[in-house]
mmCIF file of C-alpha atoms in Angstrom:
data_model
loop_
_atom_site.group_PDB
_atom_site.id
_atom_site.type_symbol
_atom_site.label_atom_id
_atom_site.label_comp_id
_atom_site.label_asym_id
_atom_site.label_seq_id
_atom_site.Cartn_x
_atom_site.Cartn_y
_atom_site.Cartn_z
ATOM 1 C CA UNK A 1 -141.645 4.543 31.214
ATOM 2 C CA UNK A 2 -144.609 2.533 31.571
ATOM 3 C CA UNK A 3 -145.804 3.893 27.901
ATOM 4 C CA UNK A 4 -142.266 2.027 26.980
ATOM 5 C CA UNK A 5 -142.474 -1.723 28.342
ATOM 6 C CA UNK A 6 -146.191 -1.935 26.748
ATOM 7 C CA UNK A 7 -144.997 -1.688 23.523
ATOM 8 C CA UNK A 8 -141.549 -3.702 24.466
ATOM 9 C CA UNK A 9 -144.568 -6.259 25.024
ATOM 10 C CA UNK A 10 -146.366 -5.542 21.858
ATOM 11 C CA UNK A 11 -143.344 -5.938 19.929
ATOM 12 C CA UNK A 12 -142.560 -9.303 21.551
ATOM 13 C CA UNK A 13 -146.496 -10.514 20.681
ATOM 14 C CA UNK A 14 -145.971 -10.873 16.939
ATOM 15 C CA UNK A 15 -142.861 -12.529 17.649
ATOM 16 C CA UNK A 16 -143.638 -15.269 20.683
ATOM 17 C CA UNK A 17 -146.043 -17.362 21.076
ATOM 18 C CA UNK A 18 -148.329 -17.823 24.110
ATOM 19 C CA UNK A 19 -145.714 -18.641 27.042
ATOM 20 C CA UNK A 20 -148.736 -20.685 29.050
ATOM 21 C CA UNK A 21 -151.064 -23.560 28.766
ATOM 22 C CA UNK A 22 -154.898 -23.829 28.320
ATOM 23 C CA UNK A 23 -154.795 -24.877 32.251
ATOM 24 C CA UNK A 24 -154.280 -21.442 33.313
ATOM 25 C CA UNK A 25 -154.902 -19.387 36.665
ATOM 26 C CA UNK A 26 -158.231 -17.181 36.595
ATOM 27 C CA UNK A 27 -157.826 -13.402 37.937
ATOM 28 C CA UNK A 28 -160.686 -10.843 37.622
ATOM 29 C CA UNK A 29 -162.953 -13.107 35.274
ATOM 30 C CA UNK A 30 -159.914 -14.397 32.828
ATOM 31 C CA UNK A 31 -157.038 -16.502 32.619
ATOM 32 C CA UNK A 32 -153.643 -15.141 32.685
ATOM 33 C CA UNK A 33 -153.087 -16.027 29.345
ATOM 34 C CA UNK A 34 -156.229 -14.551 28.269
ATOM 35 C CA UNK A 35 -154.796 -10.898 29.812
ATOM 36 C CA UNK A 36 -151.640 -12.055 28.288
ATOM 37 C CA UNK A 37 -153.127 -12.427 24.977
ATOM 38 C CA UNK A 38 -155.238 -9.239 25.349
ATOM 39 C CA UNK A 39 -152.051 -6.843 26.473
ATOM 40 C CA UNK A 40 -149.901 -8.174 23.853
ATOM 41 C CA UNK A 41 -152.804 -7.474 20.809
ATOM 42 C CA UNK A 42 -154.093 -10.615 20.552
ATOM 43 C CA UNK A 43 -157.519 -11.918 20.736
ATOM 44 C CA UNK A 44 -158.369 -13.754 24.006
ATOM 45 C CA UNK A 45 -159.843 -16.539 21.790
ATOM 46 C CA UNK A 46 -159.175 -17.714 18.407
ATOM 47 C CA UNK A 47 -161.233 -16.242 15.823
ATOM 48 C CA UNK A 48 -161.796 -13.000 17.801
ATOM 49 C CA UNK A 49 -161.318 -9.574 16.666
ATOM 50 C CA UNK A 50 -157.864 -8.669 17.816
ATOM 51 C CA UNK A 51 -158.276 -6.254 20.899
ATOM 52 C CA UNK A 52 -158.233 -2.444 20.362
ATOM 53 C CA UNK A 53 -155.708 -0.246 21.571
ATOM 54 C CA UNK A 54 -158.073 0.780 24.579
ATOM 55 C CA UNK A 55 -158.158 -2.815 25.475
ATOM 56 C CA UNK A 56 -154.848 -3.044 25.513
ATOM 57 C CA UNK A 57 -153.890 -0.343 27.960
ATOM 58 C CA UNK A 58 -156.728 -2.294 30.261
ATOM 59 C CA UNK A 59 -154.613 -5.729 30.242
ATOM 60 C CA UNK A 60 -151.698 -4.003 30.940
ATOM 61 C CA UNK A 61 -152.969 -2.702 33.719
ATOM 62 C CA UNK A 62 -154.161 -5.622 35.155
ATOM 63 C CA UNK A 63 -150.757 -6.675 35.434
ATOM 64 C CA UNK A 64 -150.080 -3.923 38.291
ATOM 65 C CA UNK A 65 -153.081 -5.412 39.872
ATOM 66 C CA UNK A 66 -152.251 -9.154 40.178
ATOM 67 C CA UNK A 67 -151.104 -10.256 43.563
ATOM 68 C CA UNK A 68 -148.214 -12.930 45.154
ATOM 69 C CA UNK A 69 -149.992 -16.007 43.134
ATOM 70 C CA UNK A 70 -150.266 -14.639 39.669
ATOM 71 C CA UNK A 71 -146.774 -13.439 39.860
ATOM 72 C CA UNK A 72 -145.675 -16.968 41.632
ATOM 73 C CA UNK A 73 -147.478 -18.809 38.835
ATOM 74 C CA UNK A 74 -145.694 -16.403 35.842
ATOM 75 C CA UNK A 75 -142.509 -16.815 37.188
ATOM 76 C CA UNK A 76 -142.500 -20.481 37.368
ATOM 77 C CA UNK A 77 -142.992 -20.340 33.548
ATOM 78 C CA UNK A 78 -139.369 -19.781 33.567
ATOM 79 C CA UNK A 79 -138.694 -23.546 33.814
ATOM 80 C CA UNK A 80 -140.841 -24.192 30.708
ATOM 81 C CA UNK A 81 -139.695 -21.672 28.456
ATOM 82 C CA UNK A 82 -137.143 -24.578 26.758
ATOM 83 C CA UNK A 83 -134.719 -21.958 26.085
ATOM 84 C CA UNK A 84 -136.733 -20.261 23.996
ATOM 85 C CA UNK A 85 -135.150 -16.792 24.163
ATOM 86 C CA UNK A 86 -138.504 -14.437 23.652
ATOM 87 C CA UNK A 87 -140.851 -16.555 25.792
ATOM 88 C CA UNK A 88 -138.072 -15.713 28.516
ATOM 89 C CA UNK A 89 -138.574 -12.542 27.491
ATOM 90 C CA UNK A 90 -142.180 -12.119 27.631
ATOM 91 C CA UNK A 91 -142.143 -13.290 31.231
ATOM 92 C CA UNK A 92 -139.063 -10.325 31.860
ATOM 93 C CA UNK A 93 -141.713 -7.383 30.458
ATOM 94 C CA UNK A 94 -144.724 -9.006 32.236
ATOM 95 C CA UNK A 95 -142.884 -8.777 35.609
ATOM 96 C CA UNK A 96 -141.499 -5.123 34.221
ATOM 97 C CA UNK A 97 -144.912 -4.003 34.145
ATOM 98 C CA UNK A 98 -145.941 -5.322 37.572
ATOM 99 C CA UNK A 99 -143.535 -2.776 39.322
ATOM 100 C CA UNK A 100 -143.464 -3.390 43.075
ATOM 101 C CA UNK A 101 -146.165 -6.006 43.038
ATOM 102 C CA UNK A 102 -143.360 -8.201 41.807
ATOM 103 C CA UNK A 103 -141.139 -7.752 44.968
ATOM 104 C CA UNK A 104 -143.071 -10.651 46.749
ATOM 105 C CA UNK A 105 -140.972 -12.474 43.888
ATOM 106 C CA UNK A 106 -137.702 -12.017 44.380
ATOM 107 C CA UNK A 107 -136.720 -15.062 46.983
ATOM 108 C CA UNK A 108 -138.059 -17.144 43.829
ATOM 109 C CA UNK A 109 -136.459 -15.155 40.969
ATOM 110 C CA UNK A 110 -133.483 -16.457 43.312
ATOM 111 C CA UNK A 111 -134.053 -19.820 43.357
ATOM 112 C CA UNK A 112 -133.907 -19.574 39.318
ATOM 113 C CA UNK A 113 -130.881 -18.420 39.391
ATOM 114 C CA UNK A 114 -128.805 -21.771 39.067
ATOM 115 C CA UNK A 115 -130.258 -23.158 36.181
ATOM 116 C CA UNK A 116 -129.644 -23.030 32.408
ATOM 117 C CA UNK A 117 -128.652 -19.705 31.100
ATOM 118 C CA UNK A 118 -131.706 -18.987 29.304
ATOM 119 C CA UNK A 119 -134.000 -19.155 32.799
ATOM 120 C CA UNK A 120 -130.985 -17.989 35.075
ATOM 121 C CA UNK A 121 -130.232 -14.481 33.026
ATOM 122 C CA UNK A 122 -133.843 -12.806 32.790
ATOM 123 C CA UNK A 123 -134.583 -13.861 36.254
ATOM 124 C CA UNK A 124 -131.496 -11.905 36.605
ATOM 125 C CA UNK A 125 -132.653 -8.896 35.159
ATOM 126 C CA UNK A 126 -135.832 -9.034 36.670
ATOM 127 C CA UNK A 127 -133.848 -8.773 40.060
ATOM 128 C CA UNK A 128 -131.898 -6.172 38.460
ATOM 129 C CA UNK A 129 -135.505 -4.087 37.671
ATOM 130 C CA UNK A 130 -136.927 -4.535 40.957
ATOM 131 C CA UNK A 131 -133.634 -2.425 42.351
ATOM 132 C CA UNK A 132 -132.697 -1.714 45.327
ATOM 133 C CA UNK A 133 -135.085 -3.942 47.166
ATOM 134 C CA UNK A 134 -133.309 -7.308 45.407
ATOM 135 C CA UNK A 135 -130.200 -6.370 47.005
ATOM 136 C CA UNK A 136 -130.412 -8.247 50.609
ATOM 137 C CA UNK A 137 -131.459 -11.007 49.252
ATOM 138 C CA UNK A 138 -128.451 -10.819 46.248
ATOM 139 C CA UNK A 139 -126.245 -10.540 48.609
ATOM 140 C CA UNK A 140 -127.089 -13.533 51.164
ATOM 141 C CA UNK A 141 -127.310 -15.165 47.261
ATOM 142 C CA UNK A 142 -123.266 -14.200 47.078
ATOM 143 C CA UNK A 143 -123.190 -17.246 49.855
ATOM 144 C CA UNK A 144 -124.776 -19.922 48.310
ATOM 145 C CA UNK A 145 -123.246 -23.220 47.767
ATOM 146 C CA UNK A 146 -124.535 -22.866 44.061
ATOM 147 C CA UNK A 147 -121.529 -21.283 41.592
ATOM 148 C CA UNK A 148 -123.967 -20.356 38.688
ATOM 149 C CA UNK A 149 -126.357 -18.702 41.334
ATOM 150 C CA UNK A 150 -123.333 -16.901 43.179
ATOM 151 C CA UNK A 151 -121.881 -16.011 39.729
ATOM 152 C CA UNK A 152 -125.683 -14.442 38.410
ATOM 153 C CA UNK A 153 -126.192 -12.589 41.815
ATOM 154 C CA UNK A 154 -123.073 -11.168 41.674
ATOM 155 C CA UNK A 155 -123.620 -10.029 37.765
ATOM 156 C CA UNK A 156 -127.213 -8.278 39.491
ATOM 157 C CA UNK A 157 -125.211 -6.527 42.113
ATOM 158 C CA UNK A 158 -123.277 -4.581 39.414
ATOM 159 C CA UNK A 159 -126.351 -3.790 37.573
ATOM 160 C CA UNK A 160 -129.018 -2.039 40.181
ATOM 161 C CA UNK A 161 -128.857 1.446 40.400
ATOM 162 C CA UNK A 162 -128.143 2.796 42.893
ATOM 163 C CA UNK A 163 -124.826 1.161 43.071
ATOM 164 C CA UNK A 164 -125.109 -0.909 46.321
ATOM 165 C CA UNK A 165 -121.780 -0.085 48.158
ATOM 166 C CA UNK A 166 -122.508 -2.478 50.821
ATOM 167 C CA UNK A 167 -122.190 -5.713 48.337
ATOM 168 C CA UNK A 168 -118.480 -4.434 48.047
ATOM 169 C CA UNK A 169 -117.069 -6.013 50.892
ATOM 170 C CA UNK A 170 -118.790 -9.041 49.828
ATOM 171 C CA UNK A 171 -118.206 -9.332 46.443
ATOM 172 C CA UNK A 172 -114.360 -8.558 47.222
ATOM 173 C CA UNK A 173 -114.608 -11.738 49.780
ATOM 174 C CA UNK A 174 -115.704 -13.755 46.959
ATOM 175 C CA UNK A 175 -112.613 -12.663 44.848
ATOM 176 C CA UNK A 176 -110.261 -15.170 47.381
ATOM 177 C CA UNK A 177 -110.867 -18.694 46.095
ATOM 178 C CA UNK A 178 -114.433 -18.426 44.193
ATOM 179 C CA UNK A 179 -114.823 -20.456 40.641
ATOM 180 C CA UNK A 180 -113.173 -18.458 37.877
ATOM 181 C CA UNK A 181 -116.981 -18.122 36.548
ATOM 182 C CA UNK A 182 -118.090 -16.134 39.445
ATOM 183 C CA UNK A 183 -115.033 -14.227 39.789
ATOM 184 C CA UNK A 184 -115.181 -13.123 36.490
ATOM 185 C CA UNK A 185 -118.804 -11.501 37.386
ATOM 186 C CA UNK A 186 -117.655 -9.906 40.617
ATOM 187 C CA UNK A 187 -114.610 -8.095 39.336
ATOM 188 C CA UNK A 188 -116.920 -6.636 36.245
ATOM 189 C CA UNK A 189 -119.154 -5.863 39.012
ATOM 190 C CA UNK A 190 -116.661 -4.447 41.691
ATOM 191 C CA UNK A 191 -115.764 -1.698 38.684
ATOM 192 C CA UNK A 192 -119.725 -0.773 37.383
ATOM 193 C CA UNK A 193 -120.289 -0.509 41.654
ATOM 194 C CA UNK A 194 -116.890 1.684 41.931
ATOM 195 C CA UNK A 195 -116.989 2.716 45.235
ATOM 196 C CA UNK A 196 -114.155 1.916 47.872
ATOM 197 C CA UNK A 197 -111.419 2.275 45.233
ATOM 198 C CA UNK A 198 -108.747 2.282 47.934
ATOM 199 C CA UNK A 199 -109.638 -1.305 48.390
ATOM 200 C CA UNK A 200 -110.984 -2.455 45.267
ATOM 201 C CA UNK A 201 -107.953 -0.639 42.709
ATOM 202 C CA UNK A 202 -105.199 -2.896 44.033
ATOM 203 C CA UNK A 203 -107.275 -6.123 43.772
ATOM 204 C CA UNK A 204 -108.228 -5.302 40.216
ATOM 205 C CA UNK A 205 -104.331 -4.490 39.489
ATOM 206 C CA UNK A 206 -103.670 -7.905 40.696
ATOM 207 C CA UNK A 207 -105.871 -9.458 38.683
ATOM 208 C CA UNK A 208 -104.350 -7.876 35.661
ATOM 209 C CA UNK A 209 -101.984 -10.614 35.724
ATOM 210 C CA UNK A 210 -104.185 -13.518 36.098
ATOM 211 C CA UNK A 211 -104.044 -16.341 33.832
ATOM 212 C CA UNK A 212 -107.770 -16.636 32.962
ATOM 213 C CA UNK A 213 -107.828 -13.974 29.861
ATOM 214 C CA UNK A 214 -111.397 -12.671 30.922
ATOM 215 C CA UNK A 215 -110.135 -12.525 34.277
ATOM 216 C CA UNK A 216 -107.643 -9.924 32.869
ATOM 217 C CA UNK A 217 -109.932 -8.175 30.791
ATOM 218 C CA UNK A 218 -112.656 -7.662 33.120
ATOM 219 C CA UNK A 219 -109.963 -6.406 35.160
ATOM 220 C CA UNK A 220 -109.133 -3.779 32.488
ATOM 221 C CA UNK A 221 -112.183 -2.896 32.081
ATOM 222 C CA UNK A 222 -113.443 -2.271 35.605
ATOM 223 C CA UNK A 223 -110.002 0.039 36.172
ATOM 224 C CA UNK A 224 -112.296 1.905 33.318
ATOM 225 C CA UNK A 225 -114.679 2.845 35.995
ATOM 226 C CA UNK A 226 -112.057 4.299 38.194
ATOM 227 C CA UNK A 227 -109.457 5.634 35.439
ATOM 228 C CA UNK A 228 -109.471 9.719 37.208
ATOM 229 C CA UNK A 229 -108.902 7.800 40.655
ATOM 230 C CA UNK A 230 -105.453 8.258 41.656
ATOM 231 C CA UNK A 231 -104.879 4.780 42.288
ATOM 232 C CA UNK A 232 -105.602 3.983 38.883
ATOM 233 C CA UNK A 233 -102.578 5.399 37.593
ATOM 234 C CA UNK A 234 -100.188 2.491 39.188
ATOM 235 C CA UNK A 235 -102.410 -0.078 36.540
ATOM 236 C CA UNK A 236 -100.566 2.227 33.374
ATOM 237 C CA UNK A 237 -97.708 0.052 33.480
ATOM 238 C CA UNK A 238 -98.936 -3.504 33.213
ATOM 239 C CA UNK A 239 -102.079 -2.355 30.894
ATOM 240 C CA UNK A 240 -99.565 -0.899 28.320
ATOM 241 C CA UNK A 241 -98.426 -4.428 28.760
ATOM 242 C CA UNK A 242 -101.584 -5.654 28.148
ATOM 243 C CA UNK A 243 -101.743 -3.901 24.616
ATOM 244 C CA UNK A 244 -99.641 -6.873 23.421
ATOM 245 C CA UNK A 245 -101.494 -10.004 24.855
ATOM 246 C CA UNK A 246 -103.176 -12.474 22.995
ATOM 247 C CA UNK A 247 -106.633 -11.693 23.455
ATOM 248 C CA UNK A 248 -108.292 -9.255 21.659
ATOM 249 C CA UNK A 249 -110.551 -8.164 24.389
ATOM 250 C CA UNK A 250 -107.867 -7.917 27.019
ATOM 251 C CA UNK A 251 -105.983 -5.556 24.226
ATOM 252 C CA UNK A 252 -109.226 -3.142 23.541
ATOM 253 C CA UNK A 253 -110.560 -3.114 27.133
ATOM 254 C CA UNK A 254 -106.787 -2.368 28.415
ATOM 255 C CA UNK A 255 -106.760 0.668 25.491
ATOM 256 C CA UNK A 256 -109.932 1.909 26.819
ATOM 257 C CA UNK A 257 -108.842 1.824 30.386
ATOM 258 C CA UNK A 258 -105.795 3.707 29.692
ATOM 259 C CA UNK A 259 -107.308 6.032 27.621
ATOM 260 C CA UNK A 260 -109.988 7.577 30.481
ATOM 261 C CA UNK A 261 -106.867 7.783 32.785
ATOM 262 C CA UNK A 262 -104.954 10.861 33.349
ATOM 263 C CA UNK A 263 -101.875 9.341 32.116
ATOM 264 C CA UNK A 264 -98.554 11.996 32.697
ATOM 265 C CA UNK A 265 -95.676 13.332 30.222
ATOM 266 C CA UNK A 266 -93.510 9.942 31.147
ATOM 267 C CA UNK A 267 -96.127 7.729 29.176
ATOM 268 C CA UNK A 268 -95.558 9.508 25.312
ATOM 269 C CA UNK A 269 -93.008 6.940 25.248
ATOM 270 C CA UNK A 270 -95.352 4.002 26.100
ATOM 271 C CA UNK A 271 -97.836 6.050 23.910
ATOM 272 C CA UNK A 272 -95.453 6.265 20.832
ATOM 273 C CA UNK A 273 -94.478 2.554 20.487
ATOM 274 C CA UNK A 274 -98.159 1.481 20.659
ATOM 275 C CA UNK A 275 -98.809 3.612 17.282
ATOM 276 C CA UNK A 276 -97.405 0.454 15.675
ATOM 277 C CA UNK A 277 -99.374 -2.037 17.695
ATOM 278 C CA UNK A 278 -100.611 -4.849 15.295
ATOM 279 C CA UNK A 279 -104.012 -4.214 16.808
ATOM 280 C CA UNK A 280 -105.908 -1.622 14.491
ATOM 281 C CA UNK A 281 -108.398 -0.921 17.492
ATOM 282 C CA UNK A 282 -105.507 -0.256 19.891
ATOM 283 C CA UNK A 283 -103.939 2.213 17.648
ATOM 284 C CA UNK A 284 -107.159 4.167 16.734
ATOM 285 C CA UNK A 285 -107.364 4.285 20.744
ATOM 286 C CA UNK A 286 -103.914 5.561 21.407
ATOM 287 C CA UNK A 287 -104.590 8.105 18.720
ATOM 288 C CA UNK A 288 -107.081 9.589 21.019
ATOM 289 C CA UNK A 289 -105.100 8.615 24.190
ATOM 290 C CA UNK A 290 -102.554 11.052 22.709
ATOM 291 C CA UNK A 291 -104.779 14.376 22.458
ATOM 292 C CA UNK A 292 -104.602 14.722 26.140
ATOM 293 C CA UNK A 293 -101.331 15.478 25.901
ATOM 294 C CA UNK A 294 -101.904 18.841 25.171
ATOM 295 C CA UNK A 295 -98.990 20.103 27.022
ATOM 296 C CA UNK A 296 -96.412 18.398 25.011
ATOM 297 C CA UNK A 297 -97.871 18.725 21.264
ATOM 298 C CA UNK A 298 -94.509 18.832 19.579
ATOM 299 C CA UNK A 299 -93.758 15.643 20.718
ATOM 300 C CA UNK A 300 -97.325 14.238 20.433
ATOM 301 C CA UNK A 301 -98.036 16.049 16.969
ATOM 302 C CA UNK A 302 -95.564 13.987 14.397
ATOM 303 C CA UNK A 303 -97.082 11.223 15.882
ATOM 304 C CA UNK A 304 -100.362 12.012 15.204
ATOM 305 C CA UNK A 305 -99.155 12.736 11.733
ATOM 306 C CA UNK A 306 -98.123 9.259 11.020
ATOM 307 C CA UNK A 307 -101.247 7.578 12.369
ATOM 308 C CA UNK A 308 -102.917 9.614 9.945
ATOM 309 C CA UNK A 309 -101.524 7.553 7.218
ATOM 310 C CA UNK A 310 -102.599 4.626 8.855
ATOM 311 C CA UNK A 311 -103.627 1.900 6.693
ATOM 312 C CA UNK A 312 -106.799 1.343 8.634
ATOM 313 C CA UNK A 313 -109.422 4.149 8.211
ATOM 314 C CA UNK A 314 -110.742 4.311 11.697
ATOM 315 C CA UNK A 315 -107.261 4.762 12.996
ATOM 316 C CA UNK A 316 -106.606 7.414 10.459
ATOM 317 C CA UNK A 317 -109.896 9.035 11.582
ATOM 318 C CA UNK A 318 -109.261 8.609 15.063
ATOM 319 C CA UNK A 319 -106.204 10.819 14.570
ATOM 320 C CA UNK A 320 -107.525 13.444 12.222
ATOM 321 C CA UNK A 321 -110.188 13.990 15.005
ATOM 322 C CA UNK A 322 -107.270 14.298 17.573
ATOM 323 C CA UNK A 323 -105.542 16.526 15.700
ATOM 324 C CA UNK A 324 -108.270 19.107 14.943
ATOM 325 C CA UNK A 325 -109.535 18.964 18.629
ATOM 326 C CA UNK A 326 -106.017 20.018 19.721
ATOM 327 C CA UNK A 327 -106.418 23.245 17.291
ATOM 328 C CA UNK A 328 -102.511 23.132 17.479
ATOM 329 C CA UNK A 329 -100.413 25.297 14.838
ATOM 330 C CA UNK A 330 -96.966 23.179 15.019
ATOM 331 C CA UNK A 331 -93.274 24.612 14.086
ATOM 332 C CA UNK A 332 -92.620 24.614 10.219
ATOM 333 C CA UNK A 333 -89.867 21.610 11.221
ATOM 334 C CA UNK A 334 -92.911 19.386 12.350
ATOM 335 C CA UNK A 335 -95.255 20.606 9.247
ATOM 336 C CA UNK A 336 -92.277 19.019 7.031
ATOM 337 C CA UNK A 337 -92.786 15.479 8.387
ATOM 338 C CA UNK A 338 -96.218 15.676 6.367
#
């Protein structure tokens, strides 16, 4: 793993250039940005040899070494990035390859995260690789009177593994009268989490029918998570609904949703009409929706045949697949629909 973010780093040296100033901190005889320079393959000084692979590993290492200050100083460079993308993520590796030693650094990665998008998001994700020990403090961040820092915190929570089933509670609190922003990151977050389905199924149903569009595809798409639940099986009704709304992402991420659940002989119906859905992605996914209905193939299989003449190739595909996983021999009545 380790082996992994150094060369994530080295990758990101010939891209970026040096995220800090001349007026740098001094640890173990150099500046940061001189073990900066040194980890990424770069020469601590201009005109130097560039470092060899040896003194590569070395920099790298020093990185597990530095203490509260070094990491203090490195995370502050977050402010001065200017949005540029891969100086933000040089400062996301560097903290990567610290491991624990950047715990001390979470109640700051915090504080970043109400600012611009392009500070707020990696010192989301380094939250999100520090784990388990970021959650106390993400979810006292679920209460702040910031939206953009509530709305980040709450994208974190959904992100650290292990799942954190105590944020649920929480984040479903924050579902009552949050900003559309941060409810948009809790319900994503409430399905990636999936635990307490009892509770959290109905509230996602209900958001279904929101007006917000992401609002409704989030909600879609975090039914995904719980689609073998039983509870999940009262959401078939308005997402087949949902095949037909304006936005494209509510559409595909209702498809999806409906195609991991264990939908029941009574949907073929529901099933059939979408094989004309005006949506090329939704009918590729109903094609596969329809293999696992295995126990009714004679109605399923003429189906099947027609999406095979689909005039979009994936949805053709899609059903060709289906039909060969099935294995299914059909009457000679059916064959003569080909």
């Amino acid at each position: 793993m380790r082996t992994q973010f150094i060369v994530a780093i080295l990758i990101i040296a010939f891209l970026a250039p040096a995220c800090f100033g001349a007026d740098d901190l001094q640890f173990e005889g150099k500046s940061v940005e001189a073990w900066i320079n040194l980890s990424f393959g770069r020469p601590e000084n201009i005109g130097d040899p560039a470092p060899g692979k040896e003194m590569q590993q070395q920099a790298s290492a020093v990185f597990r070494r530095m203490g509260t200050r070094e990491f203090d100083y490195i995370v502050d460079q977050l402010s001065s990035t200017n949005g540029n993308k891969l100086q933000a993520g040089t400062i996301l590796l560097l903290l990567q390859v610290a491991g624990s030693n950047a715990i001390p650094e979470i109640p700051k990665l915090i504080t970043k995260l109400d600012q611009d998008d392009s500070i707020a998001l990696p010192a989301a994700s380094c939250l999100i690789d520090i784990g388990t020990n970021a959650v106390p403090a993400l979810m006292r961040a679920l209460s702040e009177k910031n939206a953009r820092t509530r709305r980040y915190a709450a994208y974190a929570l959904g992100q650290i593994k292990p799942h954190p089933k105590a944020a649920v509670p929480l984040l479903l609190e924050r579902l009552k009268n949050d900003e559309p922003e941060v409810r948009q990151s809790v319900i994503t977050s409430l399905g990636l989490i999936g635990e307490y389905p009892e509770k959290v199924i109905p509230v996602l149903i209900k958001n279904l029918s929101n007006n917000d569009p992401i609002i409704r595809g989030n909600s879609a798409f975090a039914l995904g998570y719980f689609g073998k639940e039983a509870g999940a099986e009262r959401a078939a009704p308005i997402l087949f609904k949902l095949l037909h709304d304006d936005d494209e992402t509510v559409r595909n991420n209702a498809v999806a949703t409906l195609t991991g659940i264990n939908l029941g002989k009574s949907y073929i119906p529901l099933l059939a009409s979408n094989a004309t859905n005006s949506d090329a992605r939704v009918r590729s996914q109903i094609a596969l929706a329809l293999g696992k209905q295995t126990a009714s193939t004679n109605e399923v299989f003429p189906i099947l045949l027609k999406l095979t003449k689909d005039p979009d190739r994936y949805v053709r595909e899609s059903a060709g697949v289906t039909i060969n996983q099935m294995g299914y021999k059909p009457p000679a009545n059916v064959v003569k629909l080909r």
